[in-house]
Tab-separated table of C-alpha atoms and ligand atoms in Angstrom:
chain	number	residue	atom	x	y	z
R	1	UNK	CA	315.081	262.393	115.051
R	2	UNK	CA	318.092	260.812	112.804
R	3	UNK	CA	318.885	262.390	110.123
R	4	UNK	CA	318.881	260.454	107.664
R	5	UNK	CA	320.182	261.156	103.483
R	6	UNK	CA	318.006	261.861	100.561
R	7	UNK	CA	319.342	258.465	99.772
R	8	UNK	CA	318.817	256.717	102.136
R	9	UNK	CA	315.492	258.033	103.153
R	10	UNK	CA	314.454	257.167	99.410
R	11	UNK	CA	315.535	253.930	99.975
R	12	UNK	CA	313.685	252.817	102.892
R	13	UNK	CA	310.914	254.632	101.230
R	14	UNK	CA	310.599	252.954	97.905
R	15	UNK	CA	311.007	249.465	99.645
R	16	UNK	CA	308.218	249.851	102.481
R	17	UNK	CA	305.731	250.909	99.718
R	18	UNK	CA	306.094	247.498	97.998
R	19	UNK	CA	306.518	245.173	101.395
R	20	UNK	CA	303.614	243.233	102.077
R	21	UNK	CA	302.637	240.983	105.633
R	22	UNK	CA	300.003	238.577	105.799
R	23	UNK	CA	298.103	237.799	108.468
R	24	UNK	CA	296.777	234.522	110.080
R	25	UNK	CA	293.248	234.342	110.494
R	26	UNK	CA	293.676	231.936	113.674
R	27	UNK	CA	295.235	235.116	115.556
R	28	UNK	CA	291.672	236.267	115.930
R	29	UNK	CA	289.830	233.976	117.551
R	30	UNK	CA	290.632	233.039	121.219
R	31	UNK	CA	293.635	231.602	121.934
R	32	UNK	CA	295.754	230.425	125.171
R	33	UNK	CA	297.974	227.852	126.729
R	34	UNK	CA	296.640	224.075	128.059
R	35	UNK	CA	295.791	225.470	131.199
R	36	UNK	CA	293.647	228.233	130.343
R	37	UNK	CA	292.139	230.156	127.125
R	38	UNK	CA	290.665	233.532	128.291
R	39	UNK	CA	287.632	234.178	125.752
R	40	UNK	CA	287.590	237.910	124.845
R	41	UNK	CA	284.656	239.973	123.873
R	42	UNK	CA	283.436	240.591	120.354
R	43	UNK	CA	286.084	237.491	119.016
R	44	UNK	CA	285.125	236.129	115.559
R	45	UNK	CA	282.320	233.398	115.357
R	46	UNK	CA	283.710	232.235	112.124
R	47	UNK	CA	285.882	232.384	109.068
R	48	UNK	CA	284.047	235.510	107.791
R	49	UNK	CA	284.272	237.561	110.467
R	50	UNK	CA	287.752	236.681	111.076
R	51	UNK	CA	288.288	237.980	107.334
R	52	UNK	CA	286.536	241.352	108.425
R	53	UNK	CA	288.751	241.355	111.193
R	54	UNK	CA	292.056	241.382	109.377
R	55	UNK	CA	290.878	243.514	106.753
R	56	UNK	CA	290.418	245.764	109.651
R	57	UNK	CA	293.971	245.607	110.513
R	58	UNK	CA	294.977	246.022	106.944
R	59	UNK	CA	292.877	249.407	106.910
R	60	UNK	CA	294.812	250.925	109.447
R	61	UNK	CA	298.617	249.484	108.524
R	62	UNK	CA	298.048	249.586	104.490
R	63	UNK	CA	300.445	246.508	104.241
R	64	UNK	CA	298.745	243.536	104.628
R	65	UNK	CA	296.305	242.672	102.394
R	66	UNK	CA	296.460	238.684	102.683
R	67	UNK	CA	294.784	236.846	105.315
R	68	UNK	CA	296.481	233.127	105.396
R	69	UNK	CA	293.409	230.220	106.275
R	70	UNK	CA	293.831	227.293	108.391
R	71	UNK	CA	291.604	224.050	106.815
R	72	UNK	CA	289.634	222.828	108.986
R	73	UNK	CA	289.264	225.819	111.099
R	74	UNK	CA	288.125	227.971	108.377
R	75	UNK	CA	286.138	225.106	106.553
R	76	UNK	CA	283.616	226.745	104.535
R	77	UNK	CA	281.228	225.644	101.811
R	78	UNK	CA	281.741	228.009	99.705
R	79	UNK	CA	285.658	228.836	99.414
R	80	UNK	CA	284.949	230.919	96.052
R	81	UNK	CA	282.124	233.128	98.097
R	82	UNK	CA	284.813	233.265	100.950
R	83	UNK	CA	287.231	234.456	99.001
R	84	UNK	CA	284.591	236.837	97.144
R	85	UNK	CA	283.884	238.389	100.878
R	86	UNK	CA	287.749	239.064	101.471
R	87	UNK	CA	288.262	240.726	98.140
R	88	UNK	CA	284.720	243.092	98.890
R	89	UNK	CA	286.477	243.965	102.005
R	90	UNK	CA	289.985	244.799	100.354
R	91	UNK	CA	291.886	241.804	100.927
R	92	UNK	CA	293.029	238.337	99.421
R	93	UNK	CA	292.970	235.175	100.632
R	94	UNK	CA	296.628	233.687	101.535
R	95	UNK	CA	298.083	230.474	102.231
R	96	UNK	CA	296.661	227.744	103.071
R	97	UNK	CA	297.143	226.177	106.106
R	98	UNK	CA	296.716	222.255	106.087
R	99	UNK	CA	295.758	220.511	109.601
R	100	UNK	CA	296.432	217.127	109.954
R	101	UNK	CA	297.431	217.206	114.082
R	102	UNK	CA	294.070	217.457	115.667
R	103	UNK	CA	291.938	214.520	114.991
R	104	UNK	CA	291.968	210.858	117.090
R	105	UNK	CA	293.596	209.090	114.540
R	106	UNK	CA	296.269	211.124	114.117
R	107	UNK	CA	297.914	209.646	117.853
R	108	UNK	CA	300.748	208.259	115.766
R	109	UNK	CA	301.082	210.669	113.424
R	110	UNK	CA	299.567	211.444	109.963
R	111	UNK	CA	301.459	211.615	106.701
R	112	UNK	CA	304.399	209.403	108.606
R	113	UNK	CA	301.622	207.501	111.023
R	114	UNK	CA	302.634	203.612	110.485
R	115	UNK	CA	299.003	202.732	109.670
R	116	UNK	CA	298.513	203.291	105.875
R	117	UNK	CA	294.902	204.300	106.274
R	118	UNK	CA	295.686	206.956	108.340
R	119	UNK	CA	298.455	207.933	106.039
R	120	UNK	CA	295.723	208.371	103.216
R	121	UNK	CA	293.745	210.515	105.172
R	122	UNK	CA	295.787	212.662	105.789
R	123	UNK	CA	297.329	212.777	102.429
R	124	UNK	CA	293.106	213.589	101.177
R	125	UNK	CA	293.379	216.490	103.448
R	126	UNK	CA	296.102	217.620	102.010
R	127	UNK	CA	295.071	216.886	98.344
R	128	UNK	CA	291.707	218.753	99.230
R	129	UNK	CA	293.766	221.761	100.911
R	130	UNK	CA	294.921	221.971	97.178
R	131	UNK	CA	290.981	222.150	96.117
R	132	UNK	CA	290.442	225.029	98.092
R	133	UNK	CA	293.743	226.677	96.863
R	134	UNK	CA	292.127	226.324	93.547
R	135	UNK	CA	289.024	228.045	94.219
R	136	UNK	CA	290.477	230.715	96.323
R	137	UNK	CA	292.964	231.273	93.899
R	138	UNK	CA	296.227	231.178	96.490
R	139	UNK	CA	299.604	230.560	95.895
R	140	UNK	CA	301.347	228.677	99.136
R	141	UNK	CA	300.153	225.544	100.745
R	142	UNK	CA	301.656	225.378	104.046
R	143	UNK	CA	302.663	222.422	105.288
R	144	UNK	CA	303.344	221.556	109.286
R	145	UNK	CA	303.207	218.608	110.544
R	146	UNK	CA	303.235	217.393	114.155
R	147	UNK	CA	303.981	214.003	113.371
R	148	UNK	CA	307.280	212.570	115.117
R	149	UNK	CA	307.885	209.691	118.338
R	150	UNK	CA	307.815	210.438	121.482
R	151	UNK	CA	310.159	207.247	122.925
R	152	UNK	CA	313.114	205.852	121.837
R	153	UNK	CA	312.209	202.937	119.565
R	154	UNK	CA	308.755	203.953	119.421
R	155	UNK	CA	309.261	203.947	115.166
R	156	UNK	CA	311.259	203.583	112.416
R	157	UNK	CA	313.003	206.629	112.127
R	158	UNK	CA	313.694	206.037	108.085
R	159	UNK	CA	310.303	204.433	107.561
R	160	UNK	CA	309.263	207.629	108.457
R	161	UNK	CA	311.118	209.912	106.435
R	162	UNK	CA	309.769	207.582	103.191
R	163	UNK	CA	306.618	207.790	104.336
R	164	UNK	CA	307.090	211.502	104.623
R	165	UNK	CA	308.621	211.961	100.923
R	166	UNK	CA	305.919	210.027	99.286
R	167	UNK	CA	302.969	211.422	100.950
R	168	UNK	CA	304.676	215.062	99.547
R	169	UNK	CA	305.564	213.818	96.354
R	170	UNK	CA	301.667	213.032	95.623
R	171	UNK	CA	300.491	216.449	96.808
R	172	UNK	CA	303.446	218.029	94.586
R	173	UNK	CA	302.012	216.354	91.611
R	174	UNK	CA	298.895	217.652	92.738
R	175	UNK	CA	300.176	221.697	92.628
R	176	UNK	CA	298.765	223.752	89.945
R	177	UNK	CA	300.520	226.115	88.053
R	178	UNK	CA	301.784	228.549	90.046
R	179	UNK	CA	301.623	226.920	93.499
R	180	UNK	CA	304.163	225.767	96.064
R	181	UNK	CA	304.376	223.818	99.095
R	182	UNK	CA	305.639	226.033	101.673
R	183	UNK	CA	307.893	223.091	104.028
R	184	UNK	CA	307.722	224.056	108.098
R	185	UNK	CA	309.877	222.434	110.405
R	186	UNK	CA	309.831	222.472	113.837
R	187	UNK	CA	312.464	221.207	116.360
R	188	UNK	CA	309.940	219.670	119.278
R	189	UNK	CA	306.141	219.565	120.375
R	190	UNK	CA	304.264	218.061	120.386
R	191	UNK	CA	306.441	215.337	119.922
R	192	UNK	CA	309.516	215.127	122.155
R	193	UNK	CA	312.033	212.877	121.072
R	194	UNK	CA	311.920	213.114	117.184
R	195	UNK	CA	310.106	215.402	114.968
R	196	UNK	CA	309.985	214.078	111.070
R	197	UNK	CA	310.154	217.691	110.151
R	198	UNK	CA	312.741	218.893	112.921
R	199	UNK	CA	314.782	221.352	111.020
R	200	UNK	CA	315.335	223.635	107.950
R	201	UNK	CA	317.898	220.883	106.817
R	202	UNK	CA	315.412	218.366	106.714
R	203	UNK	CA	313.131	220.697	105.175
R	204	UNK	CA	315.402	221.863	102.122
R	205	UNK	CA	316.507	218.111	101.443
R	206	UNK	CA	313.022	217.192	100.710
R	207	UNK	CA	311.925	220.445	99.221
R	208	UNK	CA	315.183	219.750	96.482
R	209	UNK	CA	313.973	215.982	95.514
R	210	UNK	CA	310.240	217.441	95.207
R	211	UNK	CA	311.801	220.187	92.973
R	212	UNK	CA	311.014	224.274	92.272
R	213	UNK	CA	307.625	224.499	93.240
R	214	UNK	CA	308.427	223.272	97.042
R	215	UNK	CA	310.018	225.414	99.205
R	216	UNK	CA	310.955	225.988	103.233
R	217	UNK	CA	309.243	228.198	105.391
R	218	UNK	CA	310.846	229.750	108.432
R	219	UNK	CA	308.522	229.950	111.815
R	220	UNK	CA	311.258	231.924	114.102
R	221	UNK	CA	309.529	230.433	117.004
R	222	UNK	CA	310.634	226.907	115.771
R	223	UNK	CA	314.955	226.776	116.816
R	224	UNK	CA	316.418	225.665	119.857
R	225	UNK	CA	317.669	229.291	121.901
R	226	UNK	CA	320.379	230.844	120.362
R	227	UNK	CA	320.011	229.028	116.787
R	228	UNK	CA	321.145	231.561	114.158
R	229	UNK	CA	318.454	231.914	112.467
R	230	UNK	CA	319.585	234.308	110.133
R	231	UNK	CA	322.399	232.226	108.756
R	232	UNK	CA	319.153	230.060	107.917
R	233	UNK	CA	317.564	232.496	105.636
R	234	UNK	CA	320.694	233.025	104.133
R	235	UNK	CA	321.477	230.124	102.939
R	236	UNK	CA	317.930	229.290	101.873
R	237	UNK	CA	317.628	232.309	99.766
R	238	UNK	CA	320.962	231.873	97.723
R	239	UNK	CA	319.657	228.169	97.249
R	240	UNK	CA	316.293	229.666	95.840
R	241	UNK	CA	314.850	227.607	98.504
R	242	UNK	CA	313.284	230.453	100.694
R	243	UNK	CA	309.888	230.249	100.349
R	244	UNK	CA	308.614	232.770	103.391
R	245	UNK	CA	308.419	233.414	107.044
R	246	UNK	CA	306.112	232.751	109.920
R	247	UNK	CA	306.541	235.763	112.011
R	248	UNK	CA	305.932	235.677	116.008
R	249	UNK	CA	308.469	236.352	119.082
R	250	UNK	CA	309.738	233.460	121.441
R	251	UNK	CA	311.223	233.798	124.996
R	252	UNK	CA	311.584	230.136	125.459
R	253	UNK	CA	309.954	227.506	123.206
R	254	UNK	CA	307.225	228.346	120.374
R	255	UNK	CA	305.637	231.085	122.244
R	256	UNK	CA	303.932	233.286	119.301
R	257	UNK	CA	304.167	236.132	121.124
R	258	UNK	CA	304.037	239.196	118.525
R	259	UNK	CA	307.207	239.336	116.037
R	260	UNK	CA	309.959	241.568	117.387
R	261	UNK	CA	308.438	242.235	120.751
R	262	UNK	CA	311.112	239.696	122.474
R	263	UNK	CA	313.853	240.607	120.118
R	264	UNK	CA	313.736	243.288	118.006
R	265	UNK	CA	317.760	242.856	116.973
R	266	UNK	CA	317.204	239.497	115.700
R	267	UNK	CA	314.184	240.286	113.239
R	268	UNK	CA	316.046	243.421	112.031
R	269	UNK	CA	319.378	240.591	111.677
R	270	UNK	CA	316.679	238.653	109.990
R	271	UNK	CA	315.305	240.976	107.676
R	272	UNK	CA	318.755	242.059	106.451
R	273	UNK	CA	319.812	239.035	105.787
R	274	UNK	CA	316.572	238.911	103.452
R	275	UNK	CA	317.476	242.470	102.052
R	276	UNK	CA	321.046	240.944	101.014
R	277	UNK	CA	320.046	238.215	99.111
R	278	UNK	CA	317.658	240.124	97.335
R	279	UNK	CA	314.542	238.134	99.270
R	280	UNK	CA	312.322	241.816	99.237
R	281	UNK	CA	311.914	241.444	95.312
R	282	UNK	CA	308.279	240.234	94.391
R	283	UNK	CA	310.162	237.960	92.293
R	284	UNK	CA	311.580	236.076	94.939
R	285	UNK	CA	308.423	235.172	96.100
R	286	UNK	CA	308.871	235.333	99.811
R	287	UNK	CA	305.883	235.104	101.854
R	288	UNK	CA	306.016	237.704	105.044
R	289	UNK	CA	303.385	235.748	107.538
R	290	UNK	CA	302.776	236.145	111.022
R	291	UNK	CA	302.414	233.164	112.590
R	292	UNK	CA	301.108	234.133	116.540
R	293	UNK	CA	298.370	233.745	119.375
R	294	UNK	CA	297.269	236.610	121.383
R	295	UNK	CA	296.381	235.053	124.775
R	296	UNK	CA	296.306	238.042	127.048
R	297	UNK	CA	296.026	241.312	124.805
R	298	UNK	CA	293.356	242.350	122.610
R	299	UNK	CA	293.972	240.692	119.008
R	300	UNK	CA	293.387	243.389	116.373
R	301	UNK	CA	295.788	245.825	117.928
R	302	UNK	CA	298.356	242.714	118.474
R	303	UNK	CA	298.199	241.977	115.099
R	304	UNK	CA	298.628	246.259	114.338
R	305	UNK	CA	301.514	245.963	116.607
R	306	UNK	CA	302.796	243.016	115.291
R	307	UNK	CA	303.013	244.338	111.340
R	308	UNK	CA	304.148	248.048	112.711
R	309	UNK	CA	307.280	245.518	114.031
R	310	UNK	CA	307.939	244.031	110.985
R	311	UNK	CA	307.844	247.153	109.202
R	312	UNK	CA	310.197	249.145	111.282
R	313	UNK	CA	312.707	246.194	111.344
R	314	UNK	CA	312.469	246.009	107.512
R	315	UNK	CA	312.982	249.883	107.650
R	316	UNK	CA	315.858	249.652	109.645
R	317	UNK	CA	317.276	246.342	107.359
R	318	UNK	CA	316.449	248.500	104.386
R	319	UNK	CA	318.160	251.388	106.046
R	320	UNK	CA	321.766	249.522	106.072
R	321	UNK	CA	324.436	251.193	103.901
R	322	UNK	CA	325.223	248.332	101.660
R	323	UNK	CA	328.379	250.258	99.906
R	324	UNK	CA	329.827	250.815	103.488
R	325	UNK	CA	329.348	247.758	104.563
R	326	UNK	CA	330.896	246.222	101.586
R	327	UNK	CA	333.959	248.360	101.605
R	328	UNK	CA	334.796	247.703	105.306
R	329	UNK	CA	334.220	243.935	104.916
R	330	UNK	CA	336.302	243.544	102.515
R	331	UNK	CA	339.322	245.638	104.147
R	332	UNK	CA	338.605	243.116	106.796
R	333	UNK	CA	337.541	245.943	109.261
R	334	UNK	CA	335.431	244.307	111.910
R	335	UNK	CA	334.705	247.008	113.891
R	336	UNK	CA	333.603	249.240	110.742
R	337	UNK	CA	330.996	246.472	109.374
R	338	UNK	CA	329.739	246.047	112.732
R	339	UNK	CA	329.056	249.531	113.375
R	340	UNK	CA	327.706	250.175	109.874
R	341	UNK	CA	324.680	247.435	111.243
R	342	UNK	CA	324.479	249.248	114.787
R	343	UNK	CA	324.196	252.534	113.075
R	344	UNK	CA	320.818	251.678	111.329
R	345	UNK	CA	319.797	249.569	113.458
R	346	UNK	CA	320.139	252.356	116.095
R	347	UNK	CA	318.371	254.530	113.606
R	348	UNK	CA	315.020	255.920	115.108
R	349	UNK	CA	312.971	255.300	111.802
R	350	UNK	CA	309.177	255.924	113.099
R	351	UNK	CA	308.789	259.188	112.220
R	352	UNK	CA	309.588	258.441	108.432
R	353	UNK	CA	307.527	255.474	109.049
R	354	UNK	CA	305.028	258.025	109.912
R	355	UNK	CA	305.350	260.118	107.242
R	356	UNK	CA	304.797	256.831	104.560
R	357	UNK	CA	301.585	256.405	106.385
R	358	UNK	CA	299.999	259.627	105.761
R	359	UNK	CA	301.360	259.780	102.308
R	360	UNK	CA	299.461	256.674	101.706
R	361	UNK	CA	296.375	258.762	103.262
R	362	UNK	CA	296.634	256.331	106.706
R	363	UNK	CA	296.625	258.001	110.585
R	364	UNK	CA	300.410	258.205	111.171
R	365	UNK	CA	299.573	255.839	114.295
R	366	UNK	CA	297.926	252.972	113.376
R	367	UNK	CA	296.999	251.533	117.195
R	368	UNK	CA	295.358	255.144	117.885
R	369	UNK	CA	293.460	255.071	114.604
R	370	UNK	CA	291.808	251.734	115.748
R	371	UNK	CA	291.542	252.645	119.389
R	372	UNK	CA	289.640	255.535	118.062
R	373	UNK	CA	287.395	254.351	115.066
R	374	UNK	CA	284.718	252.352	117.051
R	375	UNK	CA	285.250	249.058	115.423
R	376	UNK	CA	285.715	247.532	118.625
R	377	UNK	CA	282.523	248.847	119.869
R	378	UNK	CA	280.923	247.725	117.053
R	379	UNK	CA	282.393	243.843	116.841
R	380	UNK	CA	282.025	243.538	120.865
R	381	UNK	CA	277.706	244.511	120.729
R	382	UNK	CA	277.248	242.899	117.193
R	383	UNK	CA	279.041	239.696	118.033
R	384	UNK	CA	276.737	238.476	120.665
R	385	UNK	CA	275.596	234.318	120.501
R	386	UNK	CA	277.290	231.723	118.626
R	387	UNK	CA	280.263	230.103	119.552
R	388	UNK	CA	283.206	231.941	119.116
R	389	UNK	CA	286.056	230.767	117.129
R	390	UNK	CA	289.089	229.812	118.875
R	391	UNK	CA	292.620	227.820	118.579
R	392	UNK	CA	291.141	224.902	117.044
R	393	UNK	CA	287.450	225.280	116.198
C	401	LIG	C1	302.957	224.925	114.508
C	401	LIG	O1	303.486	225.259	115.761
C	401	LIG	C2	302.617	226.172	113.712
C	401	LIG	O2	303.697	227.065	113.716
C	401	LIG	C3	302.180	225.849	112.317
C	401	LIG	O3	302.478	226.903	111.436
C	401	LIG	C4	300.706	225.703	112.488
C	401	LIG	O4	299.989	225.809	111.298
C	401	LIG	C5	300.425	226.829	113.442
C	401	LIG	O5	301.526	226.854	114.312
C	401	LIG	C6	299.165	226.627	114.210
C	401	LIG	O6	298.984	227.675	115.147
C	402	LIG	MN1	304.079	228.343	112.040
């Protein structure tokens, strides 16, 4: 094991006991790619169970008490009871997720879609996604949209964008006290030739003329390969304009595979970038969210895996000697700031991730804990009939 200083072991310490992840309550229910889905046993039938579900995964990790909703996937009647049923099983609701990308009329697009009708349906979803904000008292309205051309003349490229800016300036009026619009961008698919929310610079423009309560969210599955993403979140969070993450791993385009399984390096890069500009602070009111699909492996322990990743990147961010690194930076020594990052990120941090775990009265190994406590058994005979939820329903 490293060795690390009474320092720097407090360090790491005092800022994993504060970090909070929050999960989405799509990665539960089946998932997979246009050619196939492969439906898993014991999968959640609903939005309930896919509560239960990540409350499960917050039992084992301790660190993710927030389960973010996706409207109308997790339409209920009742948001307040929802909300009642996540707090009885020891966790909050989260963001909400708006969907305007999956009904017929939304061919063309919805909030930018040339026909006006379509426009204000969309913009009612979006209004109502506010609704359910209200009664199940979150924070962050999420807002993705898949709307963009798919030809070369196919629309005004500037209509667009007005359309775009008007349809959020009436949901900002909307926001309560106290809630944001958390701006996603995405660079292609599903359309291919433009995207009206492409990148984090189109984001941030219209997240500054909607004002403070609108900021960007970062999917790191949404850049062309090799896009710096860090550089991203660092200029976001000196603008005040980071507003959180949606976590997952890409090989090659928006893959949500689990966060740090394809690069490890770049969420630790990532997470120290959020560590300099002071983006850990509850004040700064960055949202940690996974963002993923679990096609092939079994969902609860992907999502167990998937926080343990974020937590031993943030360890290892946490874990960077700030005075060092300052001091050889500023005597222009390359080689010394480089290796100050290498040496923590080098740092083997599990077993003090370990020991946080049973301090906070958690199995040091959170995947063996769940392998072991039967709730898999249980959700695979009790979850029998119905239709189970999936990508989408
Ligand atoms: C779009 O690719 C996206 O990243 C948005 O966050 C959606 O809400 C989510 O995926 C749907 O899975
Ligand atoms: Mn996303």
């Amino acid at each position: 094991m490293t060795t690390l200083s009474p320092d720097a072991r407090d360090r790491v310490l005092t800022g994993l006991r504060t970090q909070r992840i929050e999960l989405p309550s799509w990665a539960f229910g089946n998932s997979g790619t246009r050619f196939k889905v492969f439906a898993q046993q014991g999968v959640p039938r609903d939005p309930w169970e896919k509560i239960a579900d990540a409350a499960c995964v917050h039992r084992f990790t301790g660190v993710a008490p927030k389960v973010s909703l996706h409207i109308p996937w997790d339409r209920v009647e009742d948001y307040a009871a929802l909300a009642k049923h996540a707090v009885a099983l020891g966790v909050l609701p989260g963001a909400i997720n708006a969907n305007v990308f999956q009904d017929d009329d939304y061919r063309l697009g919805s909030v930018t879609n040339p026909d006006a009708a379509v426009r204000r349906k969309a913009v009612a979803h979006l209004l109502d996604c506010v609704d359910v904000m209200d009664a199940t008292g979150s924070r962050d309205l999420k807002l993705w949209f898949s709307d963009g051309t798919n030809y070369p003349g196919q629309d005004d490229i500037r209509a667009r964008q007005d359309r775009l800016a008007e349809a959020l300036s009436t949901v900002y009026e909307r926001l309560g006290d106290g809630q944001r619009i958390l701006l996603e961008y995405k660079l292609f698919e599903p359309a291919f030739y433009t995207m009206d929310v492409p990148d984090w610079g189109t984001a941030f423009a219209h997240c500054l003329q909607l004002g403070e309560k609108a900021q960007v969210v970062v999917d790191t599955g949404h850049h062309a390969p090799g896009t710096n993403i860090e550089f991203i979140v660092a200029f976001l969070l000196r603008a005040g304009k980071l507003g959180g993450f949606d976590f997952n791993s890409r090989f090659y385009a928006d893959d949500d595979l689990m966060a740090g399984a394809a690069d490890p390096f770049q969420l630790f890069r990532i997470l120290h970038e959020v560590r300099a500009g002071g983006g850990f602070a509850e004040s700064a009111g960055v949202a940690f969210m996974l963002d993923q699909c679990h096609n092939i492996e079994e969902k609860i322990p992907a999502q167990i895996r998937s926080v343990m990743n974020v937590q031993e990147a943030t360890a290892k961010a946490l874990l960077v000697d700030q005075v060092a690194l300052a001091v050889a930076q500023e005597a222009g020594d390359v080689l010394g700031a480089h290796a100050v990052l290498m040496d923590a990120y080098n740092s083997d941090i599990r077993p003090l991730l370990a020991e946080l775990r049973t301090e906070q009265g958690l199995d040091p190994d959170p995947v063996a804990a769940y392998a072991r406590s039967g709730y898999r058994e249980r959700i695979v005979a009790e979850r029998v009939g119905g239709e189970q939820a999936g990508w989408g329903a």
